[in-house]
Amino acid sequence: KVAGRYSFVYVYEDGEWKINHHHSSIMPEGIVTAEPITEKEVRGLFNLWNDALATKDPKQVANRYSKAGVLLPTVSDVPRTDYPGIVDYFTNFLKLEPQGEIESGNIIIGTNWAQDAGIYEFTLGANGAKVKGRYTFVYVFEDGEWKISQHHSSVMPEGNKPQAISEEEVKNLFQLWNSALA
């Protein structure tokens, strides 16, 4: 169903009523218009989210997500598909005092949506650790604001590969073990 407005002007002609003029149009509030956004503004949406992280308030972070937002987080196996779930995730994650920086990304802009996907790195203020990950943010224009519709974050798989150990390190570990037995 589409709400519309209309008008008819009738004339009596040749013994019957006929339409002389007709107008119909969709109601103005039913027209979806494109909300313009630039690549720089899309990247600025990440900064708004990152600033929300700095508040250490999980509700402020969750407020950056759309009503039907989906978060597939870095350090949880549980997809977060509602506001309470997103708040719950950030209640724990914010204890690490994360601050992110985008290293590289690719932005795509559509009508009332934008996507930013790439590589970012978090510095965890609680312990100084750095964690590099892949990200995707899909933003939608909702209720007059750009919100995160989908957010996927994962640790770089290459970071989980075992590191080679030298023969000298093996000998030193053996000596350490051997000394512990004495």
Coordinates of C-alpha atoms in Angstrom, one line a residue:
K1 CA 0.0 0.0 0.0
V2 CA 1.1 3.5 -0.8
A3 CA -0.5 6.6 0.7
G4 CA -1.1 9.3 -1.8
R5 CA -3.0 12.5 -2.4
Y6 CA -5.3 13.2 -5.4
S7 CA -7.6 15.6 -7.0
F8 CA -10.2 15.3 -9.7
V9 CA -12.0 18.1 -11.7
Y10 CA -15.2 16.9 -13.4
V11 CA -17.1 18.5 -16.2
Y12 CA -20.6 17.6 -17.4
E13 CA -20.2 17.0 -21.1
D14 CA -22.5 15.3 -23.6
G15 CA -24.9 14.2 -20.9
E16 CA -22.3 12.6 -18.6
W17 CA -19.7 13.5 -16.1
K18 CA -16.2 13.2 -17.3
I19 CA -12.8 13.8 -15.7
N20 CA -11.4 17.1 -17.0
H21 CA -8.3 17.1 -14.8
H22 CA -6.7 14.5 -12.5
H23 CA -3.6 14.7 -10.3
S24 CA -2.2 12.1 -7.9
S25 CA 1.1 11.9 -6.1
I26 CA 2.7 10.0 -3.3
M27 CA 2.7 11.7 0.1
P28 CA 5.9 13.7 0.6
E29 CA 6.8 11.9 3.8
G30 CA 6.6 8.6 1.9
I31 CA 9.4 9.6 -0.5
V32 CA 12.8 8.2 0.5
T33 CA 15.5 10.6 -0.5
A34 CA 19.2 9.9 -0.7
E35 CA 21.2 11.3 2.2
P36 CA 24.5 12.3 0.7
I37 CA 27.7 11.2 2.3
T38 CA 31.4 11.4 1.3
E39 CA 34.2 8.9 1.8
K40 CA 35.7 11.2 4.3
E41 CA 32.4 11.4 6.2
V42 CA 32.1 7.6 6.1
R43 CA 35.6 7.3 7.7
G44 CA 34.4 9.9 10.2
L45 CA 31.7 7.4 11.3
F46 CA 34.4 5.1 12.5
N47 CA 35.9 8.0 14.5
L48 CA 32.5 8.5 16.2
W49 CA 32.4 4.9 17.2
N50 CA 36.0 5.0 18.4
D51 CA 35.2 8.1 20.4
A52 CA 32.3 6.2 22.0
L53 CA 34.8 3.5 23.0
A54 CA 36.9 6.1 24.8
T55 CA 34.0 7.0 27.0
K56 CA 34.1 3.5 28.5
D57 CA 30.3 3.6 28.5
P58 CA 28.9 0.5 26.7
K59 CA 25.5 2.2 26.2
Q60 CA 27.2 5.1 24.3
V61 CA 28.9 2.5 22.0
A62 CA 25.7 0.5 21.5
N63 CA 23.9 3.7 20.6
R64 CA 26.1 3.9 17.5
Y65 CA 24.3 0.8 16.2
S66 CA 21.0 0.8 14.2
K67 CA 17.8 -0.6 15.7
A68 CA 18.4 -4.0 13.9
G69 CA 22.2 -3.8 14.2
V70 CA 24.3 -6.9 14.1
L71 CA 27.7 -7.2 15.8
L72 CA 30.0 -10.1 15.0
P73 CA 32.7 -9.3 17.6
T74 CA 36.4 -10.0 17.8
V75 CA 36.6 -11.6 21.2
S76 CA 33.3 -13.4 21.5
D77 CA 31.7 -16.4 19.7
V78 CA 28.2 -15.0 20.3
P79 CA 26.7 -12.8 17.5
R80 CA 25.0 -9.8 19.0
T81 CA 21.8 -9.0 17.3
D82 CA 20.0 -6.6 19.7
Y83 CA 20.8 -3.6 21.9
P84 CA 21.1 -5.5 25.2
G85 CA 23.5 -8.0 23.5
I86 CA 25.7 -5.2 22.1
V87 CA 25.8 -3.5 25.5
D88 CA 26.8 -6.8 27.1
Y89 CA 29.7 -7.3 24.7
F90 CA 31.0 -3.8 25.2
T91 CA 30.6 -4.0 29.0
N92 CA 33.4 -6.5 29.0
F93 CA 35.4 -5.3 25.9
L94 CA 35.7 -1.8 27.2
K95 CA 37.6 -3.0 30.3
L96 CA 40.5 -3.5 28.0
E97 CA 40.4 0.3 27.2
P98 CA 40.5 -0.2 23.4
Q99 CA 41.4 2.5 20.9
G100 CA 41.3 1.7 17.2
E101 CA 43.1 3.1 14.2
I102 CA 42.3 2.2 10.6
E103 CA 45.4 1.1 8.7
S104 CA 43.7 0.6 5.3
G105 CA 40.1 0.4 4.1
N106 CA 37.9 0.4 1.1
I107 CA 34.7 2.5 1.2
I108 CA 31.6 1.9 -1.0
I109 CA 28.7 4.3 -0.9
G110 CA 25.1 3.5 -1.9
T111 CA 21.7 5.2 -1.4
N112 CA 21.4 5.7 2.4
W113 CA 24.0 3.1 3.1
A114 CA 27.8 2.9 3.1
Q115 CA 30.4 0.2 3.7
D116 CA 33.9 0.5 5.1
A117 CA 36.0 -2.7 5.1
G118 CA 39.7 -3.2 5.8
I119 CA 42.4 -3.6 8.4
Y120 CA 42.5 -1.9 11.8
E121 CA 44.7 -2.1 14.9
F122 CA 43.6 -1.7 18.5
T123 CA 45.8 -0.5 21.3
L124 CA 44.5 -1.9 24.6
G125 CA 45.2 0.8 27.2
A126 CA 44.7 -1.7 30.0
N127 CA 47.8 -3.7 29.1
G128 CA 49.5 -1.9 26.2
A129 CA 48.9 -4.8 23.8
K130 CA 48.2 -4.2 20.1
V131 CA 45.7 -6.3 18.2
K132 CA 45.4 -6.1 14.4
G133 CA 42.2 -7.2 12.8
R134 CA 39.9 -7.2 9.8
Y135 CA 36.8 -5.2 9.9
T136 CA 33.6 -4.4 8.0
F137 CA 31.2 -1.7 9.0
V138 CA 27.9 -1.3 7.1
Y139 CA 26.2 2.0 7.9
V140 CA 22.6 3.0 7.2
F141 CA 20.8 6.3 7.5
E142 CA 18.2 5.8 10.1
D143 CA 16.0 8.3 11.9
G144 CA 18.2 11.2 10.7
E145 CA 21.5 9.7 11.7
W146 CA 24.1 7.3 10.2
K147 CA 24.2 4.1 12.3
I148 CA 26.1 0.9 12.2
S149 CA 23.9 -1.8 10.7
Q150 CA 26.5 -4.6 10.5
H151 CA 29.9 -4.8 12.2
H152 CA 32.2 -7.7 11.7
S153 CA 35.6 -7.8 13.4
S154 CA 38.1 -10.6 13.5
V155 CA 41.7 -11.1 14.5
M156 CA 44.1 -11.5 11.6
P157 CA 44.6 -15.2 11.0
E158 CA 48.3 -14.7 10.2
G159 CA 48.8 -13.5 13.7
N160 CA 47.9 -16.9 15.1
K161 CA 50.5 -18.9 13.2
P162 CA 53.3 -20.5 15.2
Q163 CA 56.6 -18.7 15.1
A164 CA 59.8 -20.5 14.2
I165 CA 62.3 -21.2 17.0
S166 CA 66.0 -21.4 16.4
E167 CA 68.2 -24.3 17.4
E168 CA 69.9 -22.0 20.0
E169 CA 66.6 -21.2 21.6
V170 CA 65.8 -24.9 21.8
K171 CA 69.1 -25.6 23.6
N172 CA 68.5 -22.7 26.0
L173 CA 65.0 -24.0 26.8
F174 CA 66.5 -27.5 27.4
Q175 CA 69.1 -26.0 29.7
L176 CA 66.4 -24.1 31.6
W177 CA 64.4 -27.3 32.0
N178 CA 67.5 -29.3 32.9
S179 CA 68.5 -26.7 35.6
A180 CA 65.0 -26.9 37.0
L181 CA 65.5 -30.6 37.7
A182 CA 68.7 -30.0 39.7

